[in-house]
Amino acid sequence: MQANNVVFTTEEAILGAAELLRQGQVVGMPTETVYGLAGDGLNPAALARIFEVKQRPLFDPLILHVATADEAFGLAERVPEAARELARRFWPGPLTLVLPKREMVPDLATSGLPNVALRVPAHPVAQALLRAFGGPLAAPSANRFGRISPTDAAAVREELGEAVSLILDGGPCAVGVESTVVFLGEGEALLLRAGGIAVEEIEATTGPLGRATAVEGRPLAPGQLRQHYAPRKPLKLVREAGEIPARGDVGWLAFGAETGAFPGVRENLSPTGDLREAATNLFRAMRRLDDDARVGTIYAVPLPTRGLGRAINERLERAGS
Ligand code: TXA
Ligand code: MG
């Protein structure tokens, strides 16, 4: 697609985007997880613009994206060995590490928290943009607050429209769910958000991850506390497919070999039962059912809780809450 503010990613488009970012503007950026709304991570005015465009509350902090692990760790006050090990294994990729922040990181990026979220994305367009810009880019998912994250350029446009002057089109996102967010403190490792790297894979390095929503009364991952990923239509989670009403106005987010007749609209996340494929298709399928005039209510059954199934289920639960 080539709507007026969406451009295919030529070298020229990337240089143009980097220039807009230097001026404090915000740009739609593809990553391997979901599209981000990028702005200069060290410029408070640009950060404020991100919150404004997304209609995001200021207490929900942003991830800073950088091109290399060295740059990431340069923004942290202390880097535990476990962080270096995770970085070696999973960066560039769908992992975000939350570490004590250095002074130079603006409070607006961390919502006043003492920690900063850091990620090295793998998508070649994100990498090229980060290198052309030459500094950290703050980038939340490029949806309006609480809505379904966009996994292609058209969805970014649908979410944010004219509020962004430029959206780089890097094709559909390969991972399809957001990064896994891990907090690493003194001798403790906590899972703040399940995401594109399976928890089991992280735990192979860190040992069992704790789950905490707050430390000393301060929310650790404020973005995890409320309704999220929400379609406009009601989404109902049921225990098994037999509980889904056989009606024409029902949208079904199915998984695995579901081939029986169904009078509604069925979107199968992965007919072969592949959890990675299901993650890739999740938000796109949710968006399609949300946009389908025949559908009144969306139904889903939780997926198996191994691998990326956990990240998918968390999103289904929040979408349905
Ligand atoms: O895959 C991703 O992570 C995407 C792409 C664009 O990189 N970004 C993304 O950003 O999902 P966002 O803002 O939609 O989600 C960031 C999550 C939120 O749950 C937020 O609360 C948490 O990370 N977070 C950010 N900074 C934090 C911090 N300093 N401490 C704890 N949690 C933090
Ligand atoms: Mg988000």
Short mmCIF file of N, CA and C in Angstrom, two decimals, residues 10-152:
data_model
loop_
_atom_site.label_atom_id
_atom_site.label_comp_id
_atom_site.label_asym_id
_atom_site.label_seq_id
_atom_site.Cartn_x
_atom_site.Cartn_y
_atom_site.Cartn_z
N THR A 10 12.90 2.83 1.19
CA THR A 10 14.13 3.07 0.46
C THR A 10 15.12 3.72 1.41
N GLU A 11 16.37 3.77 0.99
CA GLU A 11 17.40 4.43 1.79
C GLU A 11 17.03 5.90 2.00
N GLU A 12 16.45 6.49 0.96
CA GLU A 12 16.06 7.90 1.04
C GLU A 12 14.97 8.09 2.11
N ALA A 13 13.99 7.16 2.14
CA ALA A 13 12.92 7.27 3.13
C ALA A 13 13.48 7.17 4.55
N ILE A 14 14.47 6.31 4.72
CA ILE A 14 15.06 6.14 6.05
C ILE A 14 15.82 7.41 6.47
N LEU A 15 16.55 8.00 5.52
CA LEU A 15 17.25 9.25 5.85
C LEU A 15 16.25 10.36 6.17
N GLY A 16 15.15 10.39 5.42
CA GLY A 16 14.11 11.39 5.67
C GLY A 16 13.49 11.20 7.04
N ALA A 17 13.25 9.94 7.40
CA ALA A 17 12.67 9.63 8.70
C ALA A 17 13.62 10.06 9.82
N ALA A 18 14.91 9.79 9.63
CA ALA A 18 15.91 10.16 10.66
C ALA A 18 15.92 11.68 10.84
N GLU A 19 15.76 12.41 9.75
CA GLU A 19 15.74 13.88 9.83
C GLU A 19 14.51 14.36 10.61
N LEU A 20 13.35 13.77 10.30
CA LEU A 20 12.13 14.13 11.06
C LEU A 20 12.33 13.86 12.55
N LEU A 21 12.95 12.72 12.86
CA LEU A 21 13.18 12.36 14.27
C LEU A 21 14.09 13.38 14.95
N ARG A 22 15.12 13.84 14.22
CA ARG A 22 16.02 14.87 14.78
C ARG A 22 15.27 16.15 15.08
N GLN A 23 14.20 16.42 14.30
CA GLN A 23 13.39 17.62 14.53
C GLN A 23 12.37 17.42 15.65
N GLY A 24 12.39 16.25 16.27
CA GLY A 24 11.47 16.01 17.38
C GLY A 24 10.12 15.45 16.95
N GLN A 25 10.02 15.06 15.66
CA GLN A 25 8.75 14.47 15.21
C GLN A 25 8.72 12.96 15.46
N VAL A 26 7.53 12.37 15.26
CA VAL A 26 7.38 10.93 15.49
C VAL A 26 7.11 10.22 14.16
N VAL A 27 7.55 8.97 14.08
CA VAL A 27 7.55 8.22 12.82
C VAL A 27 7.10 6.78 13.10
N GLY A 28 6.30 6.21 12.21
CA GLY A 28 5.92 4.80 12.33
C GLY A 28 7.08 3.93 11.87
N MET A 29 7.49 2.99 12.73
CA MET A 29 8.69 2.18 12.46
C MET A 29 8.36 0.68 12.56
N PRO A 30 8.68 -0.09 11.52
CA PRO A 30 8.46 -1.54 11.63
C PRO A 30 9.50 -2.16 12.56
N THR A 31 9.08 -3.14 13.35
CA THR A 31 10.03 -4.01 14.05
C THR A 31 9.57 -5.44 13.80
N GLU A 32 10.35 -6.41 14.22
CA GLU A 32 9.97 -7.80 14.00
C GLU A 32 8.79 -8.23 14.88
N THR A 33 8.50 -7.45 15.96
CA THR A 33 7.38 -7.82 16.84
C THR A 33 6.10 -7.17 16.35
N VAL A 34 6.01 -5.85 16.56
CA VAL A 34 4.88 -5.05 16.09
C VAL A 34 5.44 -3.72 15.61
N TYR A 35 4.64 -2.91 14.93
CA TYR A 35 5.10 -1.58 14.53
C TYR A 35 5.17 -0.67 15.76
N GLY A 36 6.20 0.19 15.77
CA GLY A 36 6.35 1.14 16.86
C GLY A 36 6.10 2.56 16.39
N LEU A 37 5.78 3.44 17.36
CA LEU A 37 5.68 4.87 17.09
C LEU A 37 6.94 5.49 17.68
N ALA A 38 7.91 5.79 16.80
CA ALA A 38 9.25 6.14 17.26
C ALA A 38 9.43 7.64 17.40
N GLY A 39 10.19 8.02 18.44
CA GLY A 39 10.59 9.40 18.64
C GLY A 39 11.93 9.42 19.35
N ASP A 40 12.62 10.56 19.28
CA ASP A 40 13.93 10.71 19.92
C ASP A 40 13.84 10.40 21.41
N GLY A 41 14.50 9.31 21.83
CA GLY A 41 14.38 8.83 23.20
C GLY A 41 15.02 9.72 24.24
N LEU A 42 15.84 10.69 23.81
CA LEU A 42 16.49 11.57 24.79
C LEU A 42 15.92 12.99 24.72
N ASN A 43 14.89 13.19 23.90
CA ASN A 43 14.28 14.53 23.74
C ASN A 43 12.89 14.56 24.38
N PRO A 44 12.77 15.21 25.55
CA PRO A 44 11.49 15.20 26.25
C PRO A 44 10.31 15.70 25.40
N ALA A 45 10.56 16.64 24.49
CA ALA A 45 9.45 17.13 23.66
C ALA A 45 8.96 16.03 22.72
N ALA A 46 9.89 15.25 22.18
CA ALA A 46 9.51 14.15 21.30
C ALA A 46 8.77 13.07 22.09
N LEU A 47 9.24 12.82 23.31
CA LEU A 47 8.59 11.82 24.16
C LEU A 47 7.15 12.26 24.48
N ALA A 48 7.00 13.54 24.76
CA ALA A 48 5.67 14.07 25.05
C ALA A 48 4.74 13.90 23.85
N ARG A 49 5.31 14.08 22.66
CA ARG A 49 4.53 13.94 21.43
C ARG A 49 4.05 12.47 21.27
N ILE A 50 4.89 11.52 21.62
CA ILE A 50 4.50 10.10 21.55
C ILE A 50 3.28 9.85 22.44
N PHE A 51 3.35 10.33 23.69
CA PHE A 51 2.24 10.13 24.61
C PHE A 51 0.97 10.78 24.07
N GLU A 52 1.14 11.97 23.47
CA GLU A 52 -0.01 12.71 22.95
C GLU A 52 -0.66 11.97 21.77
N VAL A 53 0.17 11.53 20.82
CA VAL A 53 -0.37 10.87 19.62
C VAL A 53 -1.06 9.56 19.99
N LYS A 54 -0.48 8.84 20.93
CA LYS A 54 -1.05 7.54 21.34
C LYS A 54 -2.19 7.67 22.32
N GLN A 55 -2.36 8.89 22.87
CA GLN A 55 -3.32 9.11 23.96
C GLN A 55 -3.02 8.15 25.11
N ARG A 56 -1.72 8.06 25.41
CA ARG A 56 -1.25 7.13 26.44
C ARG A 56 -1.02 7.89 27.74
N PRO A 57 -1.44 7.31 28.88
CA PRO A 57 -1.21 8.01 30.15
C PRO A 57 0.28 8.10 30.46
N LEU A 58 0.67 9.20 31.07
CA LEU A 58 2.09 9.47 31.30
C LEU A 58 2.74 8.49 32.27
N PHE A 59 1.94 7.74 33.03
CA PHE A 59 2.55 6.81 33.99
C PHE A 59 2.98 5.51 33.34
N ASP A 60 2.75 5.34 32.05
CA ASP A 60 3.11 4.09 31.38
C ASP A 60 4.39 4.30 30.57
N PRO A 61 5.54 3.78 31.06
CA PRO A 61 6.85 4.11 30.47
C PRO A 61 7.08 3.48 29.11
N LEU A 62 8.11 4.00 28.43
CA LEU A 62 8.40 3.61 27.04
C LEU A 62 9.67 2.75 26.97
N ILE A 63 9.76 1.94 25.92
CA ILE A 63 10.98 1.17 25.66
C ILE A 63 11.92 2.02 24.80
N LEU A 64 13.21 2.06 25.16
CA LEU A 64 14.20 2.70 24.31
C LEU A 64 14.84 1.65 23.41
N HIS A 65 14.82 1.91 22.11
CA HIS A 65 15.40 1.00 21.12
C HIS A 65 16.75 1.53 20.67
N VAL A 66 17.71 0.65 20.57
CA VAL A 66 19.05 1.02 20.10
C VAL A 66 19.55 -0.05 19.15
N ALA A 67 20.64 0.27 18.42
CA ALA A 67 21.12 -0.63 17.37
C ALA A 67 21.96 -1.79 17.92
N THR A 68 22.63 -1.58 19.06
CA THR A 68 23.53 -2.62 19.58
C THR A 68 23.38 -2.78 21.09
N ALA A 69 23.84 -3.92 21.60
CA ALA A 69 23.80 -4.18 23.04
C ALA A 69 24.70 -3.18 23.78
N ASP A 70 25.84 -2.82 23.19
CA ASP A 70 26.73 -1.84 23.83
C ASP A 70 26.01 -0.52 24.07
N GLU A 71 25.28 -0.07 23.05
CA GLU A 71 24.52 1.18 23.20
C GLU A 71 23.47 1.04 24.29
N ALA A 72 22.81 -0.13 24.30
CA ALA A 72 21.77 -0.35 25.31
C ALA A 72 22.37 -0.24 26.71
N PHE A 73 23.47 -0.95 26.92
CA PHE A 73 24.05 -0.98 28.26
C PHE A 73 24.66 0.37 28.65
N GLY A 74 24.96 1.18 27.64
CA GLY A 74 25.44 2.54 27.91
C GLY A 74 24.37 3.42 28.54
N LEU A 75 23.11 2.99 28.47
CA LEU A 75 22.01 3.77 29.06
C LEU A 75 21.65 3.26 30.45
N ALA A 76 22.34 2.19 30.88
CA ALA A 76 22.04 1.57 32.18
C ALA A 76 23.12 1.90 33.20
N GLU A 77 22.72 2.07 34.44
CA GLU A 77 23.63 2.40 35.53
C GLU A 77 24.45 1.16 35.93
N ARG A 78 23.77 0.01 35.98
CA ARG A 78 24.45 -1.25 36.30
C ARG A 78 23.92 -2.31 35.35
N VAL A 79 24.80 -3.23 34.95
CA VAL A 79 24.39 -4.31 34.04
C VAL A 79 24.76 -5.65 34.66
N PRO A 80 23.79 -6.35 35.23
CA PRO A 80 24.10 -7.67 35.80
C PRO A 80 24.56 -8.64 34.72
N GLU A 81 25.34 -9.63 35.13
CA GLU A 81 25.87 -10.60 34.17
C GLU A 81 24.73 -11.31 33.42
N ALA A 82 23.61 -11.56 34.11
CA ALA A 82 22.48 -12.24 33.45
C ALA A 82 21.96 -11.41 32.27
N ALA A 83 22.05 -10.08 32.39
CA ALA A 83 21.59 -9.22 31.29
C ALA A 83 22.51 -9.38 30.08
N ARG A 84 23.82 -9.44 30.35
CA ARG A 84 24.76 -9.62 29.24
C ARG A 84 24.54 -10.97 28.56
N GLU A 85 24.27 -11.98 29.37
CA GLU A 85 24.06 -13.31 28.83
C GLU A 85 22.78 -13.34 27.96
N LEU A 86 21.70 -12.74 28.48
CA LEU A 86 20.45 -12.69 27.69
C LEU A 86 20.67 -11.90 26.40
N ALA A 87 21.43 -10.82 26.49
CA ALA A 87 21.70 -10.00 25.31
C ALA A 87 22.46 -10.80 24.26
N ARG A 88 23.45 -11.56 24.72
CA ARG A 88 24.22 -12.38 23.78
C ARG A 88 23.32 -13.39 23.07
N ARG A 89 22.38 -13.93 23.82
CA ARG A 89 21.53 -14.98 23.23
C ARG A 89 20.40 -14.42 22.36
N PHE A 90 19.82 -13.29 22.78
CA PHE A 90 18.54 -12.90 22.15
C PHE A 90 18.54 -11.55 21.44
N TRP A 91 19.61 -10.77 21.53
CA TRP A 91 19.67 -9.50 20.79
C TRP A 91 20.53 -9.65 19.57
N PRO A 92 20.16 -9.04 18.44
CA PRO A 92 18.90 -8.33 18.24
C PRO A 92 17.73 -9.31 18.23
N GLY A 93 16.60 -8.87 18.79
CA GLY A 93 15.43 -9.74 18.82
C GLY A 93 14.37 -9.26 19.78
N PRO A 94 13.30 -10.07 19.94
CA PRO A 94 12.11 -9.63 20.69
C PRO A 94 12.23 -9.75 22.20
N LEU A 95 13.30 -9.19 22.75
CA LEU A 95 13.52 -9.20 24.20
C LEU A 95 13.76 -7.76 24.67
N THR A 96 13.09 -7.37 25.76
CA THR A 96 13.32 -6.06 26.38
C THR A 96 13.85 -6.29 27.79
N LEU A 97 14.96 -5.64 28.12
CA LEU A 97 15.54 -5.76 29.46
C LEU A 97 15.29 -4.47 30.23
N VAL A 98 14.82 -4.60 31.45
CA VAL A 98 14.59 -3.43 32.31
C VAL A 98 15.71 -3.37 33.34
N LEU A 99 16.50 -2.28 33.28
CA LEU A 99 17.71 -2.13 34.10
C LEU A 99 17.70 -0.75 34.76
N PRO A 100 18.49 -0.57 35.81
CA PRO A 100 18.57 0.76 36.44
C PRO A 100 19.03 1.79 35.41
N LYS A 101 18.35 2.92 35.36
CA LYS A 101 18.65 3.90 34.30
C LYS A 101 19.78 4.83 34.67
N ARG A 102 20.47 5.32 33.65
CA ARG A 102 21.45 6.38 33.89
C ARG A 102 20.75 7.73 33.87
N GLU A 103 21.41 8.69 34.47
CA GLU A 103 20.90 10.06 34.60
C GLU A 103 20.39 10.63 33.26
N MET A 104 21.12 10.35 32.18
CA MET A 104 20.81 10.95 30.87
C MET A 104 19.44 10.51 30.31
N VAL A 105 18.87 9.44 30.83
CA VAL A 105 17.57 8.97 30.32
C VAL A 105 16.47 9.85 30.92
N PRO A 106 15.70 10.54 30.09
CA PRO A 106 14.68 11.46 30.62
C PRO A 106 13.61 10.72 31.45
N ASP A 107 13.16 11.39 32.52
CA ASP A 107 12.12 10.81 33.37
C ASP A 107 10.85 10.49 32.59
N LEU A 108 10.60 11.25 31.55
CA LEU A 108 9.39 11.03 30.76
C LEU A 108 9.44 9.65 30.07
N ALA A 109 10.65 9.18 29.73
CA ALA A 109 10.77 7.86 29.09
C ALA A 109 10.43 6.75 30.07
N THR A 110 10.77 6.95 31.35
CA THR A 110 10.58 5.89 32.33
C THR A 110 9.40 6.18 33.26
N SER A 111 8.66 7.23 32.97
CA SER A 111 7.54 7.66 33.82
C SER A 111 7.99 7.83 35.27
N GLY A 112 9.20 8.33 35.43
CA GLY A 112 9.70 8.60 36.77
C GLY A 112 10.24 7.37 37.49
N LEU A 113 10.17 6.19 36.86
CA LEU A 113 10.70 4.98 37.49
C LEU A 113 12.24 5.03 37.44
N PRO A 114 12.89 4.35 38.38
CA PRO A 114 14.36 4.37 38.39
C PRO A 114 14.97 3.45 37.33
N ASN A 115 14.13 2.67 36.61
CA ASN A 115 14.62 1.71 35.62
C ASN A 115 14.21 2.11 34.21
N VAL A 116 15.03 1.68 33.25
CA VAL A 116 14.71 1.95 31.85
C VAL A 116 14.58 0.62 31.09
N ALA A 117 13.62 0.57 30.18
CA ALA A 117 13.40 -0.61 29.34
C ALA A 117 14.20 -0.45 28.05
N LEU A 118 14.99 -1.48 27.70
CA LEU A 118 15.91 -1.39 26.57
C LEU A 118 15.72 -2.57 25.61
N ARG A 119 15.77 -2.26 24.31
CA ARG A 119 15.61 -3.35 23.33
C ARG A 119 16.43 -3.07 22.08
N VAL A 120 17.04 -4.12 21.54
CA VAL A 120 17.74 -4.06 20.26
C VAL A 120 16.91 -4.83 19.25
N PRO A 121 16.14 -4.13 18.40
CA PRO A 121 15.27 -4.85 17.47
C PRO A 121 16.05 -5.47 16.32
N ALA A 122 15.50 -6.53 15.75
CA ALA A 122 16.20 -7.25 14.68
C ALA A 122 15.77 -6.80 13.29
N HIS A 123 14.60 -6.17 13.19
CA HIS A 123 14.09 -5.83 11.85
C HIS A 123 15.09 -4.93 11.11
N PRO A 124 15.42 -5.29 9.86
CA PRO A 124 16.44 -4.50 9.15
C PRO A 124 16.08 -3.03 8.98
N VAL A 125 14.81 -2.71 8.86
CA VAL A 125 14.43 -1.30 8.71
C VAL A 125 14.61 -0.56 10.04
N ALA A 126 14.26 -1.21 11.15
CA ALA A 126 14.48 -0.60 12.46
C ALA A 126 15.98 -0.39 12.68
N GLN A 127 16.77 -1.39 12.32
CA GLN A 127 18.22 -1.28 12.46
C GLN A 127 18.77 -0.12 11.62
N ALA A 128 18.30 -0.03 10.37
CA ALA A 128 18.79 1.03 9.47
C ALA A 128 18.39 2.40 10.01
N LEU A 129 17.17 2.50 10.53
CA LEU A 129 16.70 3.79 11.06
C LEU A 129 17.50 4.18 12.30
N LEU A 130 17.73 3.21 13.18
CA LEU A 130 18.51 3.50 14.40
C LEU A 130 19.92 3.96 14.05
N ARG A 131 20.52 3.33 13.05
CA ARG A 131 21.88 3.71 12.66
C ARG A 131 21.88 5.09 11.99
N ALA A 132 20.87 5.35 11.16
CA ALA A 132 20.80 6.67 10.50
C ALA A 132 20.54 7.77 11.53
N PHE A 133 19.72 7.47 12.54
CA PHE A 133 19.41 8.47 13.57
C PHE A 133 20.57 8.65 14.53
N GLY A 134 21.21 7.54 14.90
CA GLY A 134 22.40 7.62 15.73
C GLY A 134 22.17 7.77 17.21
N GLY A 135 20.99 7.41 17.70
CA GLY A 135 20.72 7.48 19.14
C GLY A 135 19.53 6.61 19.47
N PRO A 136 19.15 6.56 20.76
CA PRO A 136 18.00 5.73 21.15
C PRO A 136 16.67 6.29 20.66
N LEU A 137 15.81 5.40 20.22
CA LEU A 137 14.46 5.78 19.82
C LEU A 137 13.46 5.14 20.78
N ALA A 138 12.67 6.00 21.42
CA ALA A 138 11.56 5.49 22.22
C ALA A 138 10.48 5.04 21.25
N ALA A 139 9.90 3.85 21.48
CA ALA A 139 8.85 3.39 20.57
C ALA A 139 7.90 2.43 21.26
N PRO A 140 6.74 2.96 21.63
CA PRO A 140 5.66 2.06 22.06
C PRO A 140 5.00 1.47 20.82
N SER A 141 4.19 0.44 20.99
CA SER A 141 3.44 -0.07 19.86
C SER A 141 2.60 1.07 19.26
N ALA A 142 2.46 1.07 17.93
CA ALA A 142 1.90 2.23 17.22
C ALA A 142 0.38 2.17 17.13
N ASN A 143 -0.25 1.87 18.26
CA ASN A 143 -1.72 1.86 18.32
C ASN A 143 -2.15 2.93 19.31
N ARG A 144 -3.42 3.33 19.21
CA ARG A 144 -3.96 4.19 20.25
C ARG A 144 -4.01 3.38 21.54
N PHE A 145 -3.91 4.06 22.68
CA PHE A 145 -3.80 3.40 23.96
C PHE A 145 -4.91 2.37 24.18
N GLY A 146 -4.50 1.15 24.58
CA GLY A 146 -5.47 0.11 24.90
C GLY A 146 -5.92 -0.73 23.72
N ARG A 147 -5.57 -0.29 22.51
CA ARG A 147 -6.06 -0.99 21.31
C ARG A 147 -5.10 -2.08 20.84
N ILE A 148 -5.54 -2.79 19.78
CA ILE A 148 -4.75 -3.88 19.21
C ILE A 148 -3.47 -3.33 18.58
N SER A 149 -2.34 -3.96 18.87
CA SER A 149 -1.06 -3.51 18.30
C SER A 149 -1.05 -3.77 16.79
N PRO A 150 -0.46 -2.84 16.02
CA PRO A 150 -0.43 -3.00 14.56
C PRO A 150 0.72 -3.88 14.08
N THR A 151 0.44 -4.80 13.18
CA THR A 151 1.48 -5.67 12.66
C THR A 151 1.72 -5.46 11.16
N ASP A 152 1.14 -4.41 10.61
CA ASP A 152 1.55 -3.97 9.27
C ASP A 152 1.30 -2.46 9.15
#
